[in-house]
mmCIF file of C-alpha atoms in Angstrom:
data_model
loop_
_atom_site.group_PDB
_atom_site.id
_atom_site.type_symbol
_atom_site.label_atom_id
_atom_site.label_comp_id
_atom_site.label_asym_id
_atom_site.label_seq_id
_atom_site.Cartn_x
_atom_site.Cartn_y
_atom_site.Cartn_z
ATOM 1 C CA UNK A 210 242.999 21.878 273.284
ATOM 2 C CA UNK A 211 245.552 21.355 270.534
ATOM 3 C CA UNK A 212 248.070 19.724 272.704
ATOM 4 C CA UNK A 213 245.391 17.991 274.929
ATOM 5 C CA UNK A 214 244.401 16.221 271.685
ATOM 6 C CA UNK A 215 248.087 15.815 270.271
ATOM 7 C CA UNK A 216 249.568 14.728 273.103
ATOM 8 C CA UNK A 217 246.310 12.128 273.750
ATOM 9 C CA UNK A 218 246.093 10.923 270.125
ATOM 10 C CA UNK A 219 247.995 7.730 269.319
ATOM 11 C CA UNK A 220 249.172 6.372 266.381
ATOM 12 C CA UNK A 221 247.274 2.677 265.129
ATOM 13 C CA UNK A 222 247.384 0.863 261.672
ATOM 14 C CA UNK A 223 243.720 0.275 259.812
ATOM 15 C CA UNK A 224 242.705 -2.699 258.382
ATOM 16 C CA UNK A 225 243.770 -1.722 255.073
ATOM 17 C CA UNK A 226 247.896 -1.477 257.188
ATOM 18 C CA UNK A 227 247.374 2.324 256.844
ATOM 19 C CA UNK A 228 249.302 4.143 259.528
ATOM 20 C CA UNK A 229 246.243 6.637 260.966
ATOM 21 C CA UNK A 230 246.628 9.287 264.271
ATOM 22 C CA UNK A 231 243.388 8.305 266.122
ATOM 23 C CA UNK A 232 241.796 10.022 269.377
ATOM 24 C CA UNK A 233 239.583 7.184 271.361
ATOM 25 C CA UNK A 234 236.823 8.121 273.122
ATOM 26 C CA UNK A 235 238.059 7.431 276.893
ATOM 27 C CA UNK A 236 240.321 10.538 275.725
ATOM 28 C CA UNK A 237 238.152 12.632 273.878
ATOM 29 C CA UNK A 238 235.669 11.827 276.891
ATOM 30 C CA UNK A 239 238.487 13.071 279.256
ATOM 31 C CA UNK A 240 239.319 15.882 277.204
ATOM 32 C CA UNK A 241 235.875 17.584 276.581
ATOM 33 C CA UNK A 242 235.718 17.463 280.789
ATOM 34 C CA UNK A 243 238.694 19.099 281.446
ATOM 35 C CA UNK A 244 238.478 21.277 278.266
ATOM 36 C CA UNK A 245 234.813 22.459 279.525
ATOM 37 C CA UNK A 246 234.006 21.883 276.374
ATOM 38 C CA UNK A 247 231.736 18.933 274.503
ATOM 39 C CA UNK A 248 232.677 15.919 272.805
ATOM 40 C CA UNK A 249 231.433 17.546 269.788
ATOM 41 C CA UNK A 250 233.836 19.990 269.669
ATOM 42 C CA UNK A 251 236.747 17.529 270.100
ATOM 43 C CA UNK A 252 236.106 15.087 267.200
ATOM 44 C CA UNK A 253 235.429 18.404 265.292
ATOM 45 C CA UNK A 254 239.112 19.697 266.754
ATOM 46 C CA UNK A 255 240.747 16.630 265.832
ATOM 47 C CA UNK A 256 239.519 15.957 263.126
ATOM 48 C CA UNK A 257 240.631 19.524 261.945
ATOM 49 C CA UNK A 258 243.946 18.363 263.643
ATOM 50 C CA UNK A 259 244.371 14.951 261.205
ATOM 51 C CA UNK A 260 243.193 13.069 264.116
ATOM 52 C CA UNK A 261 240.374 10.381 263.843
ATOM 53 C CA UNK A 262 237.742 10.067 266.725
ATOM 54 C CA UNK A 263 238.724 6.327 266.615
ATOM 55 C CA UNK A 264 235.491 5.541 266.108
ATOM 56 C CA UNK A 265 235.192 6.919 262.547
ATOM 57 C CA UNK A 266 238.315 4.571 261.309
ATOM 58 C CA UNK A 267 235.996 2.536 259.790
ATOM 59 C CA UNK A 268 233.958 5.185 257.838
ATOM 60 C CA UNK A 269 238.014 5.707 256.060
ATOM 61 C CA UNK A 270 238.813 5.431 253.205
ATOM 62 C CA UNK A 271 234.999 6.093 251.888
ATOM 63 C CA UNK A 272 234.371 8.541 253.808
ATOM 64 C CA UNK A 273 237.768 10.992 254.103
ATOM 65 C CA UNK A 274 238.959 13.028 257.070
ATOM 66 C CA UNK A 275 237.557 16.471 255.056
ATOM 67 C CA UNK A 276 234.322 14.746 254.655
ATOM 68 C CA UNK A 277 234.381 13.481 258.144
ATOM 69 C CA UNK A 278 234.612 16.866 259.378
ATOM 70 C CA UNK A 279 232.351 18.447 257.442
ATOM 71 C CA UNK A 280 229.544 15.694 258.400
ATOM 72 C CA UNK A 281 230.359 16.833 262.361
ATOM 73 C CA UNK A 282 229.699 20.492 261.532
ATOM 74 C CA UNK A 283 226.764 19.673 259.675
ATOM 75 C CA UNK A 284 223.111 20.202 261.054
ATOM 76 C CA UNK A 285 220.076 18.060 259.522
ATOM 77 C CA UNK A 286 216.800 17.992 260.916
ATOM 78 C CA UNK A 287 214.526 14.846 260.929
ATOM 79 C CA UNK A 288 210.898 15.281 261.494
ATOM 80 C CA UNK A 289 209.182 12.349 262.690
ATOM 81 C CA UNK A 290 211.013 9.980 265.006
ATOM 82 C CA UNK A 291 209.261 6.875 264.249
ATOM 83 C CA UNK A 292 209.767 3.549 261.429
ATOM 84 C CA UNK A 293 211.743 5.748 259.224
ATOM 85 C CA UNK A 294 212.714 8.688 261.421
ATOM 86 C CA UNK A 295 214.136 6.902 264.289
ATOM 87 C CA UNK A 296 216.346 4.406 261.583
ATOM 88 C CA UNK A 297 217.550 7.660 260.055
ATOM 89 C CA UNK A 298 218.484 9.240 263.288
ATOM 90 C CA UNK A 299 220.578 6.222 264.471
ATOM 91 C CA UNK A 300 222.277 6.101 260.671
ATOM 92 C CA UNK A 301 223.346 9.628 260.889
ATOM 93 C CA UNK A 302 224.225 9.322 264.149
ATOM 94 C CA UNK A 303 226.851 6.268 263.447
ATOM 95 C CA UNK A 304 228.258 7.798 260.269
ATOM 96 C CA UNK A 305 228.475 11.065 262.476
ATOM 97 C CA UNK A 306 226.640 13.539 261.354
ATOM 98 C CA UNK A 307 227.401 16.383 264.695
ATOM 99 C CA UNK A 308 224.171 18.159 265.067
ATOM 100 C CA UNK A 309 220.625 16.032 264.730
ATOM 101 C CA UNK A 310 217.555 18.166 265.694
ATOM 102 C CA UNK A 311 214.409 15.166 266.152
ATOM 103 C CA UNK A 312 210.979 16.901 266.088
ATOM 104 C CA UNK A 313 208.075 14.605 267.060
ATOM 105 C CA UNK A 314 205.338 15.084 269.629
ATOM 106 C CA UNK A 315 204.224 10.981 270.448
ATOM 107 C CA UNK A 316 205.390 8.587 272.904
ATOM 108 C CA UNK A 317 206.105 5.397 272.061
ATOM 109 C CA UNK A 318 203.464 2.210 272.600
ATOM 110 C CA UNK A 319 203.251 -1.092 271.964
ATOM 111 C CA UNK A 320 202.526 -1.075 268.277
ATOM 112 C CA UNK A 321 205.500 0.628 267.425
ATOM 113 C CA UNK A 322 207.900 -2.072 268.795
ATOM 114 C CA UNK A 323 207.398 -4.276 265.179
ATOM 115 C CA UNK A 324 209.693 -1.185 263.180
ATOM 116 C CA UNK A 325 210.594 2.100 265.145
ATOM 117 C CA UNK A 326 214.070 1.552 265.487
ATOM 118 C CA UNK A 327 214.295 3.890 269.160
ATOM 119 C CA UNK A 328 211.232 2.471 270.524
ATOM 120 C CA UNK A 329 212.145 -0.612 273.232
ATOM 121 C CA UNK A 330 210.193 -1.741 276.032
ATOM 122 C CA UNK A 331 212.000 0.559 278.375
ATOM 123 C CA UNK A 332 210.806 3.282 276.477
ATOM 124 C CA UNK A 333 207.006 2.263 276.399
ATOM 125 C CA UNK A 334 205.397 5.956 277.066
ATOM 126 C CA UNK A 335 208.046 7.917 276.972
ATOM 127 C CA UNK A 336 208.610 11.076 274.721
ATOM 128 C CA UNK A 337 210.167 9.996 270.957
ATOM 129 C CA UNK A 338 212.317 12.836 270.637
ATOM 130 C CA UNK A 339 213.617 12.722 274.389
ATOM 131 C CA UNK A 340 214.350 8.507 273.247
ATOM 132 C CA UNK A 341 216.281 9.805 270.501
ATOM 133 C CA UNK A 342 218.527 12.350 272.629
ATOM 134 C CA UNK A 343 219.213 8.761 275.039
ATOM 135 C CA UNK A 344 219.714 6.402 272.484
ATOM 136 C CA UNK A 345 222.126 8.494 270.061
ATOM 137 C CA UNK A 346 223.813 9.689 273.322
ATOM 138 C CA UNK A 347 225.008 5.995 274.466
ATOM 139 C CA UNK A 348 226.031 5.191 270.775
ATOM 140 C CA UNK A 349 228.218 8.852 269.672
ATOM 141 C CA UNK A 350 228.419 11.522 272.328
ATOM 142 C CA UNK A 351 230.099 13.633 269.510
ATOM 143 C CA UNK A 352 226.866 14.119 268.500
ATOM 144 C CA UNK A 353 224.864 16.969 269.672
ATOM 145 C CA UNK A 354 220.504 15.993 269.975
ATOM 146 C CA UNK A 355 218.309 18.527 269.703
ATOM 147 C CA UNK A 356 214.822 17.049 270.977
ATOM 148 C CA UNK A 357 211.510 19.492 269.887
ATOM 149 C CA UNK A 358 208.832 17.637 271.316
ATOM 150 C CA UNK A 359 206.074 19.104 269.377
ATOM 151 C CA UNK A 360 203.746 18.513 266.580
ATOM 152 C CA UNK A 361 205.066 20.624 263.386
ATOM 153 C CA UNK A 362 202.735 22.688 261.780
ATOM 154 C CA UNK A 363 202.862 26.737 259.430
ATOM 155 C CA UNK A 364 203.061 28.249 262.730
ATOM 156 C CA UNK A 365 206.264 26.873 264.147
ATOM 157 C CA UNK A 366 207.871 24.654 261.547
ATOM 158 C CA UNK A 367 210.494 27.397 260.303
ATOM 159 C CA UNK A 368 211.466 28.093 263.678
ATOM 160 C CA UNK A 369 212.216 24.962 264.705
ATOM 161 C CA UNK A 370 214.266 24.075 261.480
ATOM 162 C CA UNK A 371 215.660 26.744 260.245
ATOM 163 C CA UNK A 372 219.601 26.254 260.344
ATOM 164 C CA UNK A 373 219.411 22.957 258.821
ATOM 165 C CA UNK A 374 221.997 22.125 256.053
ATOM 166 C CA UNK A 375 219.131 18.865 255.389
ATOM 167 C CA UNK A 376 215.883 18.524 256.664
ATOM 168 C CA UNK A 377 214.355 14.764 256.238
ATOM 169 C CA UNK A 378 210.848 14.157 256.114
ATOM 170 C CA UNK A 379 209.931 10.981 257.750
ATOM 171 C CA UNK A 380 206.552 11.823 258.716
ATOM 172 C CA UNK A 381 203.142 9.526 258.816
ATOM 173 C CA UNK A 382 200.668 12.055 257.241
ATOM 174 C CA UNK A 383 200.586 14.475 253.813
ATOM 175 C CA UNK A 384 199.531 17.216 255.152
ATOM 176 C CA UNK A 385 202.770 17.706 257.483
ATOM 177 C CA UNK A 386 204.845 16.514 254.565
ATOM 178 C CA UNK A 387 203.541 19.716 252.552
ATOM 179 C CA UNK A 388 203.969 22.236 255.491
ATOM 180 C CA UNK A 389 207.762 20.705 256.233
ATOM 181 C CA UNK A 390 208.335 21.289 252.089
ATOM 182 C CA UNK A 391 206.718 24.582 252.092
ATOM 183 C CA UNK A 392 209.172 25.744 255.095
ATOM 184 C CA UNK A 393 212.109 24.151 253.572
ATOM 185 C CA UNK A 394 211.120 25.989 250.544
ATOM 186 C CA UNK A 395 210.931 29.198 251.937
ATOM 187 C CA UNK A 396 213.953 28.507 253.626
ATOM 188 C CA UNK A 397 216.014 27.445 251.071
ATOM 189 C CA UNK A 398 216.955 24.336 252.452
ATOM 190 C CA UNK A 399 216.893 20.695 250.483
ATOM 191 C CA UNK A 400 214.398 18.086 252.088
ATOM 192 C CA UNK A 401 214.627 13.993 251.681
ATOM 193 C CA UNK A 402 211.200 12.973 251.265
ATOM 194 C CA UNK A 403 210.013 9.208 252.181
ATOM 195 C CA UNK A 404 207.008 7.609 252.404
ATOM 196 C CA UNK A 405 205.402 3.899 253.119
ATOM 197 C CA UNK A 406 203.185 0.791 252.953
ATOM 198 C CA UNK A 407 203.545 -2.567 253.193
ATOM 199 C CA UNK A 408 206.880 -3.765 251.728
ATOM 200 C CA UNK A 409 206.553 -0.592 249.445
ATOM 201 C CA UNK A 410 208.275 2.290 249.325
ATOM 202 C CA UNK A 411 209.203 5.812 247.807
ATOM 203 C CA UNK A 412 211.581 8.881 248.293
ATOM 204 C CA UNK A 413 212.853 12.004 246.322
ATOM 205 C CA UNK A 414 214.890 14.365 247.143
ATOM 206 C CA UNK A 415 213.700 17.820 246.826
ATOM 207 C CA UNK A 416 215.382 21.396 246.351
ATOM 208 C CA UNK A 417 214.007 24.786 247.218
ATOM 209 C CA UNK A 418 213.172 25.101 243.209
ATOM 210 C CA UNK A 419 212.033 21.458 242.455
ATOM 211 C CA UNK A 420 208.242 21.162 241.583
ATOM 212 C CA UNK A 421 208.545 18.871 244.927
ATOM 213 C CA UNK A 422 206.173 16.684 246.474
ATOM 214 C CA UNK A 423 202.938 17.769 244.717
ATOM 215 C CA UNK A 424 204.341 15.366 242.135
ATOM 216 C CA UNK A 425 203.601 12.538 244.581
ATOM 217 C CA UNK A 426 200.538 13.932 245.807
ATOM 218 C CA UNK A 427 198.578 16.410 243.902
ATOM 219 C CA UNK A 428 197.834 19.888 244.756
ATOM 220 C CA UNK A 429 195.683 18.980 247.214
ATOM 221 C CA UNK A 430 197.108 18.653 250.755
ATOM 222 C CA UNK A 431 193.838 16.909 252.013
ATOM 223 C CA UNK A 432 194.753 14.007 253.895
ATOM 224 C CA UNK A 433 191.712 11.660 252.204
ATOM 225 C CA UNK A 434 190.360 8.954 254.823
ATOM 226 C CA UNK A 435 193.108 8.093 257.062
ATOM 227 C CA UNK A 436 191.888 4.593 257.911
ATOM 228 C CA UNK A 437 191.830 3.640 254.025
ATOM 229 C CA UNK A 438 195.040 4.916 253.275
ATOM 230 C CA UNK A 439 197.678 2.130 252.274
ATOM 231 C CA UNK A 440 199.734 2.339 254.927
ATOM 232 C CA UNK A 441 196.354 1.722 257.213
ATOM 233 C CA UNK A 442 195.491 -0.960 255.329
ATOM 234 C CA UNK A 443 198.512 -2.807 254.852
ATOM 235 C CA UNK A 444 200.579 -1.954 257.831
ATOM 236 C CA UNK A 445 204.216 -0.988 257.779
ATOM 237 C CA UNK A 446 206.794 -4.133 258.950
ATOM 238 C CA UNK A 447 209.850 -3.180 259.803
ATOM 239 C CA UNK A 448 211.552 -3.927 256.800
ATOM 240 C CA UNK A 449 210.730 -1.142 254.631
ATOM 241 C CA UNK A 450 211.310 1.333 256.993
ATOM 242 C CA UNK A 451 215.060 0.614 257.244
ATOM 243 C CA UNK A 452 215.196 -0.134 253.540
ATOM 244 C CA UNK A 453 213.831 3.850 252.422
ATOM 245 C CA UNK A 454 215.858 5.213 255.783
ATOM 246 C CA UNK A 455 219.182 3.718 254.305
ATOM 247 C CA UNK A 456 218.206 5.744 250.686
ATOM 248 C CA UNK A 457 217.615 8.796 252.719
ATOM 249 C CA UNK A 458 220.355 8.769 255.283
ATOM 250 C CA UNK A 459 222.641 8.341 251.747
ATOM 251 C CA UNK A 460 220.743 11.288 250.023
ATOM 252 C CA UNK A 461 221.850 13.470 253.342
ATOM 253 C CA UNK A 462 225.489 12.523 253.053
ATOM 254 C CA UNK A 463 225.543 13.388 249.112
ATOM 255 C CA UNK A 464 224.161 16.125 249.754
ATOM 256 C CA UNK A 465 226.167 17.408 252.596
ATOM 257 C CA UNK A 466 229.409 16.534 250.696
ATOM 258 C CA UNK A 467 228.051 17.194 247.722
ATOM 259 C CA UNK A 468 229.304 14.067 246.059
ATOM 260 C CA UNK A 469 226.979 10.880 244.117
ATOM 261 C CA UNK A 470 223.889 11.685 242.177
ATOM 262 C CA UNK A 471 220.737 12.639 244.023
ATOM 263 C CA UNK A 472 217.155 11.202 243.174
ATOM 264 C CA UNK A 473 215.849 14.767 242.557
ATOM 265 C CA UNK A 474 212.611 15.272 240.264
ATOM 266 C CA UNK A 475 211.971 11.361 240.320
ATOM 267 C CA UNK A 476 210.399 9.098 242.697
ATOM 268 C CA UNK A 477 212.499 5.986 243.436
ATOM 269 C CA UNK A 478 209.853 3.527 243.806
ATOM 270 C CA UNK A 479 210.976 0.019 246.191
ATOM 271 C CA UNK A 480 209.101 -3.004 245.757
ATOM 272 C CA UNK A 481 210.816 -5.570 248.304
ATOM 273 C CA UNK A 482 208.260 -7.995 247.735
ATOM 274 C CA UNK A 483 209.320 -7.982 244.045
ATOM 275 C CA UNK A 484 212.845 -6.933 244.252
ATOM 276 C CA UNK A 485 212.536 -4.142 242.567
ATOM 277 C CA UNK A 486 213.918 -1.009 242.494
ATOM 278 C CA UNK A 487 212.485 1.976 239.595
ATOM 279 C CA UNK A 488 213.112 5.616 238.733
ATOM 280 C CA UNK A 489 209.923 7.220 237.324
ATOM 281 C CA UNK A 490 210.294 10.400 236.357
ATOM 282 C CA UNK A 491 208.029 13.666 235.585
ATOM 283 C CA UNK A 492 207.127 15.734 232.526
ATOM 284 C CA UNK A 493 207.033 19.697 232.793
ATOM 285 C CA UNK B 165 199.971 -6.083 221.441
ATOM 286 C CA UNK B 166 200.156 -6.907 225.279
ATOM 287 C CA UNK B 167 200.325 -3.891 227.734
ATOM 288 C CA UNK B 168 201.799 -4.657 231.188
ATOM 289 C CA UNK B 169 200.016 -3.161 234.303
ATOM 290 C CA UNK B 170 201.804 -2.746 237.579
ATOM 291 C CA UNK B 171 199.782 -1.906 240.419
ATOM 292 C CA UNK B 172 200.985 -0.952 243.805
ATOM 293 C CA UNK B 173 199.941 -1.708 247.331
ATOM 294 C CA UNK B 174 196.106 -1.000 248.081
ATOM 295 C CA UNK B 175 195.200 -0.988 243.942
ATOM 296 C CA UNK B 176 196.470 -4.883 243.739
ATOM 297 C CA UNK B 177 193.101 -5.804 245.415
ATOM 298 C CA UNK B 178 191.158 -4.881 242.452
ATOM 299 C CA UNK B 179 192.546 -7.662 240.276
ATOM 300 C CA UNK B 180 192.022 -10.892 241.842
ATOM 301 C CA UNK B 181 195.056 -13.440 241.545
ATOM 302 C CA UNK B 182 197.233 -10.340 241.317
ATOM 303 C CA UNK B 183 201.187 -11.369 241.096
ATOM 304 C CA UNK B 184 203.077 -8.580 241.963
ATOM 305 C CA UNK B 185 206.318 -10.012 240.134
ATOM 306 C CA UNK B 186 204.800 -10.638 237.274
ATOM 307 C CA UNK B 187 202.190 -7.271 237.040
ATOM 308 C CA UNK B 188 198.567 -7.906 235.147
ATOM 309 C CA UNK B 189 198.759 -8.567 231.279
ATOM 310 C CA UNK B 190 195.782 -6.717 229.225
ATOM 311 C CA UNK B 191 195.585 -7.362 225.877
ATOM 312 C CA UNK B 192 193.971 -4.578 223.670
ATOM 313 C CA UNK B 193 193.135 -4.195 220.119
ATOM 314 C CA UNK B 194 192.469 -0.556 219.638
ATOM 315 C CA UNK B 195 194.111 2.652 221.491
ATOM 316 C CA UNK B 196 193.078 3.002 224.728
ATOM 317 C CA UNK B 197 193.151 5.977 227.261
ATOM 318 C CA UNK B 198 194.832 5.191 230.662
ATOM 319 C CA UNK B 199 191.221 6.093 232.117
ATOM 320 C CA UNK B 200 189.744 3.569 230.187
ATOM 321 C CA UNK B 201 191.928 1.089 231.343
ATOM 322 C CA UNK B 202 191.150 1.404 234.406
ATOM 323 C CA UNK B 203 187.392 1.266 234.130
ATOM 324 C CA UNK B 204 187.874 -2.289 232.322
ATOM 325 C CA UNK B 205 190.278 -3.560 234.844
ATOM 326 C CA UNK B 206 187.662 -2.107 237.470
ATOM 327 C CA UNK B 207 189.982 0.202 239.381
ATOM 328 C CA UNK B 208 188.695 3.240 240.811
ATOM 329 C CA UNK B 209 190.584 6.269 239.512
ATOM 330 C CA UNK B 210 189.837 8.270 242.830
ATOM 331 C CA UNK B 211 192.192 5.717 244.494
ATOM 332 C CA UNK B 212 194.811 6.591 241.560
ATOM 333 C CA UNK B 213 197.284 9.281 242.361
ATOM 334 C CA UNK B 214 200.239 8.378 240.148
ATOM 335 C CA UNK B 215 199.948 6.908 236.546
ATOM 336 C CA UNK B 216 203.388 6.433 235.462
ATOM 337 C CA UNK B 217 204.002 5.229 231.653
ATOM 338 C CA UNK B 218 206.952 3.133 230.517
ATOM 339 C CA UNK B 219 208.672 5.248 233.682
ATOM 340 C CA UNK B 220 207.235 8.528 233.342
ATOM 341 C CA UNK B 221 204.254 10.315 234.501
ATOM 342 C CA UNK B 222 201.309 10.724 231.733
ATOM 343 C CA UNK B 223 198.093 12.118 232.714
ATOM 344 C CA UNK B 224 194.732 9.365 232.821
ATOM 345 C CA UNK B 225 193.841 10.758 229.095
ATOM 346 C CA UNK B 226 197.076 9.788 228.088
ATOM 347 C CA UNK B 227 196.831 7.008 224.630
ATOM 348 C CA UNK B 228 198.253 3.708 225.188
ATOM 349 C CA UNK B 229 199.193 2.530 221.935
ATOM 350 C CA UNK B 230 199.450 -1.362 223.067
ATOM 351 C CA UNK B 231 202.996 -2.284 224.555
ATOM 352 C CA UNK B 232 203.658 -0.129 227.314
ATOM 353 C CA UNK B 233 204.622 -1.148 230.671
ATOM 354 C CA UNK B 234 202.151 1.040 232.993
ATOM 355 C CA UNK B 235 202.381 1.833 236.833
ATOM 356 C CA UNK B 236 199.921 2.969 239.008
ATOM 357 C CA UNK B 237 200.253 4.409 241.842
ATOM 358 C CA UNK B 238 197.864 5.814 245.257
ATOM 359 C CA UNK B 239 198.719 8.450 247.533
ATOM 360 C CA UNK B 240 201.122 6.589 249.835
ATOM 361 C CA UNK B 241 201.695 8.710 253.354
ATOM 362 C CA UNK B 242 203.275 5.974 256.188
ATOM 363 C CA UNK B 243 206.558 6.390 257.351
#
């Protein structure tokens, strides 16, 4: 594939006037057929090469050609594919993160149209984690969709996300948001937490040894009354959604190339309707 | 002193005329325990899940001494 993708590649100037080797997709597209192999594995090859999928040019110079390829052979799981799941998924997805695996048993309906960024009226019924496989596949084929169409609970969370370098919780309900911690726990994998209402939100990013999401919640993983939770009450516009999606995605990509400072043992608290954006942190 | 209370989502509709900008003002002239606060401001502390104090969690016995800037917080799950 080496001289597939060097004799392919072609040589462009960036905005910036930076000369850069870049593969375009029509190539790469070409490539993976003949190759037998998928697209996946060419950005990843050229990429290892010096060569940029010409897509990523943009992502330069904040984003470098190491940390490009190490974002394609990464794996991060999102569970829940809805306001702030589906908004992740298409973020990781453009930055190019190579392996997504969506877990979420609903279809979409009408009500999800004002924020889930994957629902559309062509997708009215169908399966949310089958949407995400469609929708990521017309905007990167070098990334690699695994759908798990089912509802994540003790007896099947670890195997359907173990192997993640990131799992992101981006689910509606505290009880799933304690058995997705308590697998990445076990597992020893770091988990993005977000949550909503209204045009407020929160997120923290937890490790295997953090105290974790009980800080948010208690010890008790009772859900309380559903219908007189906040985020009953109030609703959830789209704009919040995207807002705590954009802090995850980011907390993924630090954490991947291990680069920024993470919002571990705090909850970063968004008030849109205020502006405001506050760190509260814990005692022991 | 003046203590400033900032309530999120659901807990805003147990102050009337609540500005969210601005937070509640509550003037007190002794110490008073976060739990106490909230019975005179007439929030329910089963709807409480976080009390946060000048940006860090306290629990509801916690003392306010009179100047602090206090958050509180319930359980929120949406995504």
């Amino acid at each position: 594939m080496q001289n597939l993708l060097q004799s392919r590649s072609k040589k462009i100037r960036d905005p910036a006037g930076r000369e850069v080797e870049v593969l375009e997709d029509s190539q790469a597209l070409k490539i993976a057929a003949e190759s037998g192999c998928s697209v996946h594995d060419v950005y990843v090859e050229a990429l290892d090469l010096g060569i940029y999928p010409y897509r990523y040019v943009r992502n330069r110079e904040t984003i470098s050609r190491e940390e490009q390829l190490r974002l394609s052979n990464a794996r991060v799981a999102v569970v829940g594919a809805g306001g702030l799941g589906g908004q992740v998924i298409l973020l990781l997805a453009r930055v190019g993160v190579g392996r997504i695996v969506v877990v979420d048993y609903d279809r979409f309906d009408e009500t999800n149209l004002n924020r889930q960024a994957l629902s559309s009226q062509r997708a009215m019924g169908k399966s949310k984690a089958q949407e995400a496989v469609m929708v990521v596949g017309a905007i990167n084929p070098g990334v690699i969709v695994t759908p798990h169409q089912v509802r994540i609970d003790p007896s099947n969370a670890k195997e359907v996300l173990k192997g993640s370098d990131v799992i992101v919780d981006a689910l509606d309900n505290i009880p799933a948001r304690f058995t997705i911690e308590n697998a990445s726990k076990s597992m020893g994998i770091p988990l993005v937490h977000g949550a909503l209402a209204g045009l407020e939100g929160q997120l923290m990013t937890v490790f295997p040894d953090d105290p974790g999401i009980k800080r948010l919640y208690g010890n008790s993983v009772a859900d309380g009354e559903r219908s007189k939770s906040p985020e009953a009450v109030l609703g959830v516009p789209a704009l919040m959604p995207s807002f705590i999606a954009t802090l995850q995605a980011t907390e993924v990509l630090k954490i991947i190339l291990k680069r920024g400072r993470l919002f571990r043992n705090v909850m970063v608290h968004v008030d849109l309707e205020s502006g405001e954006m506050n760190e509260f942190t814990f005692g022991d | 002193m003046v203590l400033k209370v900032f309530l999120s989502s659901t807990l805003r509709q147990y102050v009337p005329g609540y500005n969210p900008s601005e937070g509640a003002e509550f003037s007190m002239n002794r110490k008073t325990t976060v739990s106490e606060l909230c019975k005179l401001m007439n929030i329910p502390m089963a709807k409480i899940k976080i009390v946060m104090v000048n940006g860090k969690s306290e629990p509801f016995d916690y003392e306010l001494q009179g100047d602090e800037r206090v958050g509180l917080f319930p359980p929120v799950g949406g995504g």
